[in-house]
GROMACS .gro file of C-alpha atoms in nm:
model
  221
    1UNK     CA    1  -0.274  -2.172   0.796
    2UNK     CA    2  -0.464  -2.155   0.476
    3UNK     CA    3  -0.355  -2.339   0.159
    4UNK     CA    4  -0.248  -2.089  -0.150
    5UNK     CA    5  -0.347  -1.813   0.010
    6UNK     CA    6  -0.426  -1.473  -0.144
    7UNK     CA    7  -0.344  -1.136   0.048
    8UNK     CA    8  -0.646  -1.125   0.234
    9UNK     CA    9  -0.910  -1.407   0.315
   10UNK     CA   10  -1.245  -1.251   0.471
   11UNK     CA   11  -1.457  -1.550   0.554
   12UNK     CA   12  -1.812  -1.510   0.678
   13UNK     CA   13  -1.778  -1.240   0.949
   14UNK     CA   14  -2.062  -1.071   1.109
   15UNK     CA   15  -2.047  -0.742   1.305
   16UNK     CA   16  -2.355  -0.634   1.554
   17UNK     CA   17  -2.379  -0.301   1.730
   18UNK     CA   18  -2.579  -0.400   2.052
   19UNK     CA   19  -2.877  -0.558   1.952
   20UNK     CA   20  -2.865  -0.423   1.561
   21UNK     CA   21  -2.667  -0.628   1.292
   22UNK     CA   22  -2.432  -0.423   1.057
   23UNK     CA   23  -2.332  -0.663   0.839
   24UNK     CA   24  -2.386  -1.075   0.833
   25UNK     CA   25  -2.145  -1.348   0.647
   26UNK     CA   26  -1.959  -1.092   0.478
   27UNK     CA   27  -1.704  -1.271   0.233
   28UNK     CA   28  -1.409  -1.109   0.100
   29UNK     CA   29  -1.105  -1.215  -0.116
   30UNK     CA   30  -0.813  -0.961  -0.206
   31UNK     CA   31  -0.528  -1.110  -0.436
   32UNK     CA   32  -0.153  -0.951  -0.428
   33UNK     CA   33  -0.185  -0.616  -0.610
   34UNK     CA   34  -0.492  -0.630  -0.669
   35UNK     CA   35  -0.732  -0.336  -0.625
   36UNK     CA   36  -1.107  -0.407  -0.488
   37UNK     CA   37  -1.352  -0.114  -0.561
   38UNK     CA   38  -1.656  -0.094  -0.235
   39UNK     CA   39  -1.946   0.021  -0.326
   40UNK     CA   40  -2.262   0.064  -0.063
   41UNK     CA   41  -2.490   0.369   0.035
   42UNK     CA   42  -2.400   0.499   0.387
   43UNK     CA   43  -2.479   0.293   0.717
   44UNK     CA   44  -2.382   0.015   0.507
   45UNK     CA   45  -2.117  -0.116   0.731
   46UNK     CA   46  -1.808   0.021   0.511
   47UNK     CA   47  -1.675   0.243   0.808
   48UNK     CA   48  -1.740  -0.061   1.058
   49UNK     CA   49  -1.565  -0.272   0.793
   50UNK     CA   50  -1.234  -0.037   0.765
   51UNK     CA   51  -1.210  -0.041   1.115
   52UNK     CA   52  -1.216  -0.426   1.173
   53UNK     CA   53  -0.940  -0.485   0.900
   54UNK     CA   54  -0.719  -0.169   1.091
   55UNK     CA   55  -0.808  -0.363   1.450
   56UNK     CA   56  -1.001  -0.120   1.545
   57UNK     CA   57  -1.275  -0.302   1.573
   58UNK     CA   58  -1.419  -0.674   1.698
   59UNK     CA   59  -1.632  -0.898   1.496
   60UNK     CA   60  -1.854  -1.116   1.674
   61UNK     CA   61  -1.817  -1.439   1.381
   62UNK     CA   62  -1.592  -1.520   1.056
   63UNK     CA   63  -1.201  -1.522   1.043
   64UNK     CA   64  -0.981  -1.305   0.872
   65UNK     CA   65  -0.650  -1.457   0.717
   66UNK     CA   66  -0.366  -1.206   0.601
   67UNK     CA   67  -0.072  -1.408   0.348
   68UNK     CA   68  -0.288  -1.749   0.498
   69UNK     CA   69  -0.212  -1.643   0.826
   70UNK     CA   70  -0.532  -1.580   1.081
   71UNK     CA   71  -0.537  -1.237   1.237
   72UNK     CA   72  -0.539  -1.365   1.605
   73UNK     CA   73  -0.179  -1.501   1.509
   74UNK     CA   74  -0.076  -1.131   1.490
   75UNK     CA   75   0.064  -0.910   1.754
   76UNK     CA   76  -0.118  -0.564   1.681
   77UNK     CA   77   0.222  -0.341   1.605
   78UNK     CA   78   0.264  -0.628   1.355
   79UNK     CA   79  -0.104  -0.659   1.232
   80UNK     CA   80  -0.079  -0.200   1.196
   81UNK     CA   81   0.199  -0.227   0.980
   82UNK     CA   82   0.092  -0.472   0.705
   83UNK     CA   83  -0.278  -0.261   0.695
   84UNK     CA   84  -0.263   0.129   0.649
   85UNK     CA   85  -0.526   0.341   0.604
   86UNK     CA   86  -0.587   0.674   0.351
   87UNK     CA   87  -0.884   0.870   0.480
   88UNK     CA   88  -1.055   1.149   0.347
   89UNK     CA   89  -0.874   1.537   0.312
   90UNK     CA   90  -0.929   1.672   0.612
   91UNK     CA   91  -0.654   1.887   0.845
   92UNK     CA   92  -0.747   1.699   1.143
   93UNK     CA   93  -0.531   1.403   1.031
   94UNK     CA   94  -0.167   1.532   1.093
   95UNK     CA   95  -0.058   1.654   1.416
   96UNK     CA   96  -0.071   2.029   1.384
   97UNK     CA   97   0.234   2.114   1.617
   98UNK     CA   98   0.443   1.923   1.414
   99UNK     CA   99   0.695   1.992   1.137
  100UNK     CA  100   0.638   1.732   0.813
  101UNK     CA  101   0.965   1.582   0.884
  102UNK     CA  102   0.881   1.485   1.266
  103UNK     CA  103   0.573   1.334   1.128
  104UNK     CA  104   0.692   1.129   0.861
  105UNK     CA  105   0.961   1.026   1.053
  106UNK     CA  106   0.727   0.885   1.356
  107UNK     CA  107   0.618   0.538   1.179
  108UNK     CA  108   0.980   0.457   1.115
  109UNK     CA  109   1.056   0.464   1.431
  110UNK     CA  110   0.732   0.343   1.547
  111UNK     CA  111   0.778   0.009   1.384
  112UNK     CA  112   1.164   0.012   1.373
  113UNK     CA  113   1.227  -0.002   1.012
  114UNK     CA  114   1.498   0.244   0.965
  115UNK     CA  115   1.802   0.334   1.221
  116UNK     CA  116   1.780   0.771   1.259
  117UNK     CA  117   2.033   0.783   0.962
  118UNK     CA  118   1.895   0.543   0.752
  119UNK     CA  119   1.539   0.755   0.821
  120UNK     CA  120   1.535   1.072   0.611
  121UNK     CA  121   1.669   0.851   0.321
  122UNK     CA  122   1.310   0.676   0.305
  123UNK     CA  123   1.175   1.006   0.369
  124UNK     CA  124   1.350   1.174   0.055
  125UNK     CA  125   1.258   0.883  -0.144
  126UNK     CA  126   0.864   0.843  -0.017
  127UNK     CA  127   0.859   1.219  -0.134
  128UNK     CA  128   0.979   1.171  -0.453
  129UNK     CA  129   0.699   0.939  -0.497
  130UNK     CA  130   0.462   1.108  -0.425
  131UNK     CA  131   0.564   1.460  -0.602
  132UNK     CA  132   0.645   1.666  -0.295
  133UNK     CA  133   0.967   1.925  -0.280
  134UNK     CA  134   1.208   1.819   0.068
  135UNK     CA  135   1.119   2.195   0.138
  136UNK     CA  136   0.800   2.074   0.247
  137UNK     CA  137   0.946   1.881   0.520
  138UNK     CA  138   1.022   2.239   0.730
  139UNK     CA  139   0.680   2.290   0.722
  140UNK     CA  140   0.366   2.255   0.960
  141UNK     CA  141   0.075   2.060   0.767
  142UNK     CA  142  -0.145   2.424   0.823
  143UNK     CA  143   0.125   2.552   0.574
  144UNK     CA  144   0.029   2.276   0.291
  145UNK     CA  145  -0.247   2.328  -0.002
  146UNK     CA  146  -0.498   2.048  -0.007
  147UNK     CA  147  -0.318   1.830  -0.238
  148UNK     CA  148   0.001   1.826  -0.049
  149UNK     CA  149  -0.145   1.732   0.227
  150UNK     CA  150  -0.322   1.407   0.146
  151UNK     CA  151  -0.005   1.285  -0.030
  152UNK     CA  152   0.203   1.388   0.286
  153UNK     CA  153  -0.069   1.129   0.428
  154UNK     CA  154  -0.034   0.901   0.160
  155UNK     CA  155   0.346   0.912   0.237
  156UNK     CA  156   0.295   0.839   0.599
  157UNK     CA  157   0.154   0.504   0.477
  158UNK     CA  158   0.373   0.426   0.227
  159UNK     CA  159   0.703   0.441   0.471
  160UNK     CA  160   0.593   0.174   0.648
  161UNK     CA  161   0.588  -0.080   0.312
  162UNK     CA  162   0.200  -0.181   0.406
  163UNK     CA  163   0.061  -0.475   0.219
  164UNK     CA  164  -0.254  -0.350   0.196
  165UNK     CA  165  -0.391  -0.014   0.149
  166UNK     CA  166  -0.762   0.112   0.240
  167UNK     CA  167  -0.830   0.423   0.067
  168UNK     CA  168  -1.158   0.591   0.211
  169UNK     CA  169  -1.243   0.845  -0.033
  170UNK     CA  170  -0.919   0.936   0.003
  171UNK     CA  171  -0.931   1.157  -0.321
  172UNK     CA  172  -1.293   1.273  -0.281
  173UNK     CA  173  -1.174   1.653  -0.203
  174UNK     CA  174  -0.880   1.658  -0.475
  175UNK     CA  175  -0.895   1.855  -0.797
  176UNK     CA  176  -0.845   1.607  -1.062
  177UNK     CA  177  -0.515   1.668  -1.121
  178UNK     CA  178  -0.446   1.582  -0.790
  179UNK     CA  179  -0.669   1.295  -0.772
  180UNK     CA  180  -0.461   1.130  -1.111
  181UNK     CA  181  -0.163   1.156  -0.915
  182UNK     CA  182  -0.251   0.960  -0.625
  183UNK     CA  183  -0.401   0.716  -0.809
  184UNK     CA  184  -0.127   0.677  -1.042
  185UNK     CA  185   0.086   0.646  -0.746
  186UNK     CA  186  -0.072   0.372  -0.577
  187UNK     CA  187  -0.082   0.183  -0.945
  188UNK     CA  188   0.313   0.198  -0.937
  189UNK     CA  189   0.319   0.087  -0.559
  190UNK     CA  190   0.457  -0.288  -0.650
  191UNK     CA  191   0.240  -0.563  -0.524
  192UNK     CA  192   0.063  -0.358  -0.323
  193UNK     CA  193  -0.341  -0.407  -0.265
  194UNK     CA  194  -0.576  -0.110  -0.266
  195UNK     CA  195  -0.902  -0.180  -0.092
  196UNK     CA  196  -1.105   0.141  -0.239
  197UNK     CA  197  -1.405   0.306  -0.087
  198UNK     CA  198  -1.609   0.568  -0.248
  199UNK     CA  199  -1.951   0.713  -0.370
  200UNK     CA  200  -1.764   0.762  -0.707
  201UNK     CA  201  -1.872   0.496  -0.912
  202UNK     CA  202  -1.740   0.563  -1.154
  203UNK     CA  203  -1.386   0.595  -1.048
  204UNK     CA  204  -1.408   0.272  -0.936
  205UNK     CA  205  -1.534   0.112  -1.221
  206UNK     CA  206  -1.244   0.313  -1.403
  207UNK     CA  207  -0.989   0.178  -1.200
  208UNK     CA  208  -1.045  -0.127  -1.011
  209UNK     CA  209  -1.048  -0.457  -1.079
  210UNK     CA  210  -1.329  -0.596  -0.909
  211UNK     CA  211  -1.602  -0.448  -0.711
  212UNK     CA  212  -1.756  -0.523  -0.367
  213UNK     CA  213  -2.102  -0.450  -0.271
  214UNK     CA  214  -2.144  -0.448   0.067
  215UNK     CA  215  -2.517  -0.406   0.069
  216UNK     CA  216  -2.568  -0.714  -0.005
  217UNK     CA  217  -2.417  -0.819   0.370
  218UNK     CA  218  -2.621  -0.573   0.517
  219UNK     CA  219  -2.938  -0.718   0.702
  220UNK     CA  220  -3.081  -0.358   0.687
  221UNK     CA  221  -3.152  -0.414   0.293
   0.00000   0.00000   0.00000
């Protein structure tokens, strides 16, 4: 276990695709509430990187400590819940045959945070956070306008109380309106750590507090 540990420790990782290397000794440190801005041009290894902090994906060197605890200490249900992803708008993320309420009400049960009547009262309150009418919840995500739907998907990844968020140009489709919102959500989201990816600039130099280029792990560069 590591000493004083911050949220996340990334130390010295290296992920290869056959014989090609995406990214080499790629260090990373991500404090409690703290948001962490990524910045690299695409084929950069930011996609590869989202998916080895989600376990999607292997890494062939490095460790990865969450709260001082190594990932390999993790069962994967466990590992899911403290990491949650927000992708970018699109309507192939929610489960078109679905009502909103079936949806949000999968991850509770999923991880077995909340009995069935303890569930809709972390639904009512998720969408309260995130500015969406309970009317919603009768609804099939084909029925939602753009910006209802990513904060139904922000809400999906809220319930489960994540320690970490990755937000992968989560708000590049949003009017601005919109895209305030979310953001000034995820400020109010307490303790909370916002990994966030984007070709905005800068947004991220607007709103987070530190920024990691990832080019400069890239061996292609």
């Amino acid at each position: 276990m590591k000493n004083n540990p911050s949220l996340l420790q990334i130390e010295k990782i290296s992920k290869a695709y056959k014989k090609q290397m995406i990214f080499q000794n790629l260090d990373l440190v991500i404090d409690k509430g703290e948001w962490i801005g990524v910045i690299g041009k695409n084929g950069s290894g930011k996609s590869t990187l989202t998916k080895i902090l989600l376990g999607l994906e292997t890494y062939s060197e490095g460790s990865i400590y969450l709260n001082g605890k190594s990932k390999d200490q993790f069962e994967s249900r466990q590992w899911m819940q403290q990491i949650q992803l927000v992708a970018q708008y699109t309507q192939n993320i929610l489960d078109p045959t679905k009502k909103i309420e079936q949806i949000l009400r999968e991850p509770l049960k999923c991880f077995q945070l909340a009995d069935k009547a303890e569930q809709f009262l972390r639904i009512a309150q998720v969408l309260d956070e995130c500015y969406l009418p309970k009317t919603l919840l009768a609804k099939r995500p084909r029925e939602l306008s753009g910006g209802q739907y990513q904060r139904v998907c922000i809400a999906l990844s809220l319930l489960v109380k994540p320690k970490l968020l990755i937000c992968d140009e989560a708000t590049a489709n949003l009017d601005k309106i919109n895209e305030l919102r979310i953001i000034h959500l995820l400020k109010n989201q307490e303790e909370m750590s916002v990994l966030f990816i984007s070709h905005n600039q800068k947004l991220i130099h607007d709103i987070c507090d530190d920024i990691f280029y990832i080019e400069k792990h890239c061996t292609n560069n």
